[in-house]
Tab-separated table of C-alpha atoms in Angstrom:
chain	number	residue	atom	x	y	z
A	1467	UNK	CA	-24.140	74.528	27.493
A	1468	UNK	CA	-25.842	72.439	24.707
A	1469	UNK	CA	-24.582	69.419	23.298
A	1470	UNK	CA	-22.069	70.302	20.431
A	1471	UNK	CA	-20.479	72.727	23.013
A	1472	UNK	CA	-20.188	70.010	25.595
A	1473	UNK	CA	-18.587	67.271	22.918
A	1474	UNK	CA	-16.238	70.178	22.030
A	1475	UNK	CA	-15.099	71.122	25.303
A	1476	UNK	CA	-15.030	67.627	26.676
A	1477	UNK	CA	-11.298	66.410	27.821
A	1478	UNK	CA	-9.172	63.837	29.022
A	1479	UNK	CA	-7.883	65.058	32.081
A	1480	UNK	CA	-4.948	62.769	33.757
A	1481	UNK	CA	-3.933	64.989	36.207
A	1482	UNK	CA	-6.667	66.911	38.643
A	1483	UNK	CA	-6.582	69.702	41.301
A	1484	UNK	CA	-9.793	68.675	43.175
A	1485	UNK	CA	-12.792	65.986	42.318
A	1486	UNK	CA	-16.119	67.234	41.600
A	1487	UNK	CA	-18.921	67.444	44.658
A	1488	UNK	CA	-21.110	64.738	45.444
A	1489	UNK	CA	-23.935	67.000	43.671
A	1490	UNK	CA	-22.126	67.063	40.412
A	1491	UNK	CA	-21.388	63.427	40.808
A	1492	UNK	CA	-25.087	62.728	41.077
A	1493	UNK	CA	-25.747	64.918	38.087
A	1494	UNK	CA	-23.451	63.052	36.168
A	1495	UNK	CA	-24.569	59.634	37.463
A	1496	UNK	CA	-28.054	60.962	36.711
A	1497	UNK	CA	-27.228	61.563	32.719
A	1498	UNK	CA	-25.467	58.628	32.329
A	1499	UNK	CA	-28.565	56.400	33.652
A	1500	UNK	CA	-30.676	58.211	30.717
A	1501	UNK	CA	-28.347	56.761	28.014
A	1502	UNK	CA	-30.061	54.264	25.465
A	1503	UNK	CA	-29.696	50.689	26.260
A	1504	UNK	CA	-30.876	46.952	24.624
A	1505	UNK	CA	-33.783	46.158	24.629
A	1506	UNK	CA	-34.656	49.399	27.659
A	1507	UNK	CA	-32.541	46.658	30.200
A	1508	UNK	CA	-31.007	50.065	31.970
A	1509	UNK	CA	-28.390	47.355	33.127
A	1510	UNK	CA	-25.815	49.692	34.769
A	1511	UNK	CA	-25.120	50.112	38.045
A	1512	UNK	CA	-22.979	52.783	39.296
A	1513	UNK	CA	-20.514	52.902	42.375
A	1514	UNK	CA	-19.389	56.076	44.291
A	1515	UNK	CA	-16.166	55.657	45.593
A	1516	UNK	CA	-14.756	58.272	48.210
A	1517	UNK	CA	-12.543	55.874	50.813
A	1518	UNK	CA	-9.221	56.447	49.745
A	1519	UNK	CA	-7.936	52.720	50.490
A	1520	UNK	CA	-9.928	51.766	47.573
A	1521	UNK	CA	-8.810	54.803	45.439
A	1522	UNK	CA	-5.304	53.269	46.379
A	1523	UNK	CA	-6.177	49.898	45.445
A	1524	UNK	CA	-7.475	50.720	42.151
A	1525	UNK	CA	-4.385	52.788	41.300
A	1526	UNK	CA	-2.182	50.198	42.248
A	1527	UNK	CA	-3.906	47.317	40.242
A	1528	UNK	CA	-3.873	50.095	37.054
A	1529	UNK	CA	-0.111	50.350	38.053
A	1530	UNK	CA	0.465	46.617	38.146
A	1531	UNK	CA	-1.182	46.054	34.736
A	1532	UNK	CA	0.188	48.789	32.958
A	1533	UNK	CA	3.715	48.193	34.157
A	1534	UNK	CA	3.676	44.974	32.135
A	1535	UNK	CA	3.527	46.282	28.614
A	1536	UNK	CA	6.521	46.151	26.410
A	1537	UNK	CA	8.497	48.984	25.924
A	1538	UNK	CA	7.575	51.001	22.287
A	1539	UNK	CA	9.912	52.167	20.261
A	1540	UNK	CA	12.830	53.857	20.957
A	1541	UNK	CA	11.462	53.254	24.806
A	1542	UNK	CA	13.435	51.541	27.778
A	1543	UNK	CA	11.419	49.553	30.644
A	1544	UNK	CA	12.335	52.220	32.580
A	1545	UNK	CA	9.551	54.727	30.503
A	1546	UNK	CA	6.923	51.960	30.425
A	1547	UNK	CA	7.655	52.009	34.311
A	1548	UNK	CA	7.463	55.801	34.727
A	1549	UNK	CA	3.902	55.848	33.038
A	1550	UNK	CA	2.517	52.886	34.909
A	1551	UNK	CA	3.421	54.844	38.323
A	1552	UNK	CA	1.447	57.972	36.323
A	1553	UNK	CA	-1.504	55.971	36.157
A	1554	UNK	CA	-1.628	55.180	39.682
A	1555	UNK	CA	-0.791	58.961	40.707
A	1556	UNK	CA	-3.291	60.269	38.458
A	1557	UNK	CA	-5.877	59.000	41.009
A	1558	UNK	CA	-5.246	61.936	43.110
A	1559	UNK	CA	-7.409	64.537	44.031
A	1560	UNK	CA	-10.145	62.930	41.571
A	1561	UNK	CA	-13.732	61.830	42.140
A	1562	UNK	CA	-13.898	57.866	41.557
A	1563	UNK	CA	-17.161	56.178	39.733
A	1564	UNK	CA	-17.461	52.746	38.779
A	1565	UNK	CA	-19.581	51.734	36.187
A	1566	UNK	CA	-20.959	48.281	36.020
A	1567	UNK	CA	-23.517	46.272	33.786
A	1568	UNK	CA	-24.608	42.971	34.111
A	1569	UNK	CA	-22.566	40.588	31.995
A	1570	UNK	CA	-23.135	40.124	28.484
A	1571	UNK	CA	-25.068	43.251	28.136
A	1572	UNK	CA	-21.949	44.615	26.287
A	1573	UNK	CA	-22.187	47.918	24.517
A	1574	UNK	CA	-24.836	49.294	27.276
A	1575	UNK	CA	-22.208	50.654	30.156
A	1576	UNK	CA	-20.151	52.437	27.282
A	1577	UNK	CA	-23.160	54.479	26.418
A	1578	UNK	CA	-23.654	55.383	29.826
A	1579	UNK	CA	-20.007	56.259	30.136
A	1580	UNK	CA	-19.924	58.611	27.416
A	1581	UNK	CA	-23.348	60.626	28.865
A	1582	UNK	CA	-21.145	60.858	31.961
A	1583	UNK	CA	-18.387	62.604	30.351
A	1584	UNK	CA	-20.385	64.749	28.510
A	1585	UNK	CA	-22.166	65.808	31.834
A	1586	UNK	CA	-18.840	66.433	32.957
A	1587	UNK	CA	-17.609	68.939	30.776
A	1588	UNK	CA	-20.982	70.921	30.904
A	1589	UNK	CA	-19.993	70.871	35.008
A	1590	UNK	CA	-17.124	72.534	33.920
A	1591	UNK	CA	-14.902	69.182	34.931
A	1592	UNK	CA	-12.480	67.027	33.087
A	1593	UNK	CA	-12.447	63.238	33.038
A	1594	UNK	CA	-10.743	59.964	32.536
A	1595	UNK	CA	-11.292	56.684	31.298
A	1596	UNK	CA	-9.631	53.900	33.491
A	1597	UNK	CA	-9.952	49.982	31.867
A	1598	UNK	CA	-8.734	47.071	34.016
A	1599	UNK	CA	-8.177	43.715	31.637
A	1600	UNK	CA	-7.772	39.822	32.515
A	1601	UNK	CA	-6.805	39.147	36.688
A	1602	UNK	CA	-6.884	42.948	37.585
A	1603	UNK	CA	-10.531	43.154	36.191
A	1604	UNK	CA	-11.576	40.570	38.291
A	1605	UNK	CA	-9.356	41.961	41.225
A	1606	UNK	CA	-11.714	45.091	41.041
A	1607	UNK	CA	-14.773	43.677	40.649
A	1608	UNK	CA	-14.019	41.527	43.775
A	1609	UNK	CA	-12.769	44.629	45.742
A	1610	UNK	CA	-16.365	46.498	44.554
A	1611	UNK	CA	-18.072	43.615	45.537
A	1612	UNK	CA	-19.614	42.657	42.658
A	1613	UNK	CA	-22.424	39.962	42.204
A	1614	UNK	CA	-21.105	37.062	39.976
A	1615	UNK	CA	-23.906	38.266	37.503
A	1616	UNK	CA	-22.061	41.804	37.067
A	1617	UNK	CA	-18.821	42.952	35.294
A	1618	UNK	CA	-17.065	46.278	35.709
A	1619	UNK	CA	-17.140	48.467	32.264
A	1620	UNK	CA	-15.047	50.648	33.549
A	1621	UNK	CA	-14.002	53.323	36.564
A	1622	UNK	CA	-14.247	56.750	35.446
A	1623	UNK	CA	-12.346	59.635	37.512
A	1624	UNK	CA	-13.821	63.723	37.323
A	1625	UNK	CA	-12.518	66.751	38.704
A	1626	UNK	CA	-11.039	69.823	38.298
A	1627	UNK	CA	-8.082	69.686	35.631
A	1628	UNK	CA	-4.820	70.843	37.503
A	1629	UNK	CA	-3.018	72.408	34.996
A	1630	UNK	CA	-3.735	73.052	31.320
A	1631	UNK	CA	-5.680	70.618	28.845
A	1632	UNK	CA	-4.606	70.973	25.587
A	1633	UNK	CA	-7.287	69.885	22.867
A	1634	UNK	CA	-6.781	66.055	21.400
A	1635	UNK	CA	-5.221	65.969	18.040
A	1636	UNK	CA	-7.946	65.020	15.737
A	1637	UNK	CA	-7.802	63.734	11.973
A	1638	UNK	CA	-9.097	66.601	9.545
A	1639	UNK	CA	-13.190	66.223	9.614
A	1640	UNK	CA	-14.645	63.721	7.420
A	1641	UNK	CA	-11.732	62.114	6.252
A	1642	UNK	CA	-12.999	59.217	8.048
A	1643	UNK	CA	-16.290	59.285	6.443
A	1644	UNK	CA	-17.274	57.036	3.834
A	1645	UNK	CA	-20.160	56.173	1.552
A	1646	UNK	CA	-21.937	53.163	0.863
A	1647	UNK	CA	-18.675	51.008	1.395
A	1648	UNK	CA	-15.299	51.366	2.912
């Protein structure tokens, strides 16, 4: 698969059937490690996580946080409430990886992140981008085990999708371009 097939195909997948192997995981590890980074630091550090009491964990924290948000509009609680308990289902049957940088080297774990998904779709897997903000960042970095000198970027989840993935609705191409200015 080269590259512009890969960005095409590449999904966010919420809900998953099985996680990938530990050899695709490596793969992907593998092409997100080759991603640019400041100054060649290669800052990132990577965490396989297969024991399911920390799979729990880090779906309940992602339910905790998410189950704070206001209700949009014309939402109840009760909606905010059924998508926070999505988020922590949505763990299931998923391969977990934890990407980590060492703090202030913003920008570099992204980059790596986004070489990961890539390598996922050419594996023929979906994935999906799980943030943790404010006390539940620093509840997962402590559960990780963490140095002080590290932050989490994020924990990224790949498997097989398990049911259909609709394509993302995108804004018609290049009417977010722009020349010279804004």
């Amino acid at each position: 698969m080269d590259i512009y097939e890969a960005i095409e195909k590449r999904r966010t997948v919420r809900i998953f059937k099985k996680g990938a192997t530990e050899e695709q995981l490596r793969k992907i590890i593998l092409a997100g490690s080759k991603a640019p980074s400041a100054g060649n630091r290669q800052s990132w550090e990577f965490i396989m996580i297969d024991d399911a009491k920390i799979i729990d964990q880090l779906g309940e924290i992602k339910y905790q946080l998410n189950r704070k948000f206001s209700p949009g509009p014309g939402e109840t609680q009760k909606d905010v409430e059924d998508r926070a308990l999505n988020q922590k289902r949505w763990f299931q049957n998923s391969s977990v990886v934890a990407v980590c940088t060492r703090s202030g080297d913003f920008g570099t774990g992204w980059l790596a992140v986004e070489n990961m998904s890539l390598a996922a779709a050419a594996e023929g897997l979906g994935s999906n981008i799980i943030t943790y903000w404010d006390e539940g960042k620093k509840e997962v970095e402590r559960i990780l085990g963490l140095p002080g000198d590290y932050e989490l970027t994020c924990v990224l989840k790949f498997g097989v999708a398990g049911g259909e993935v609709t394509p993302p609705k995108r804004r018609p191409e290049f009417k977010w371009l722009h020349k010279n200015k804004f």
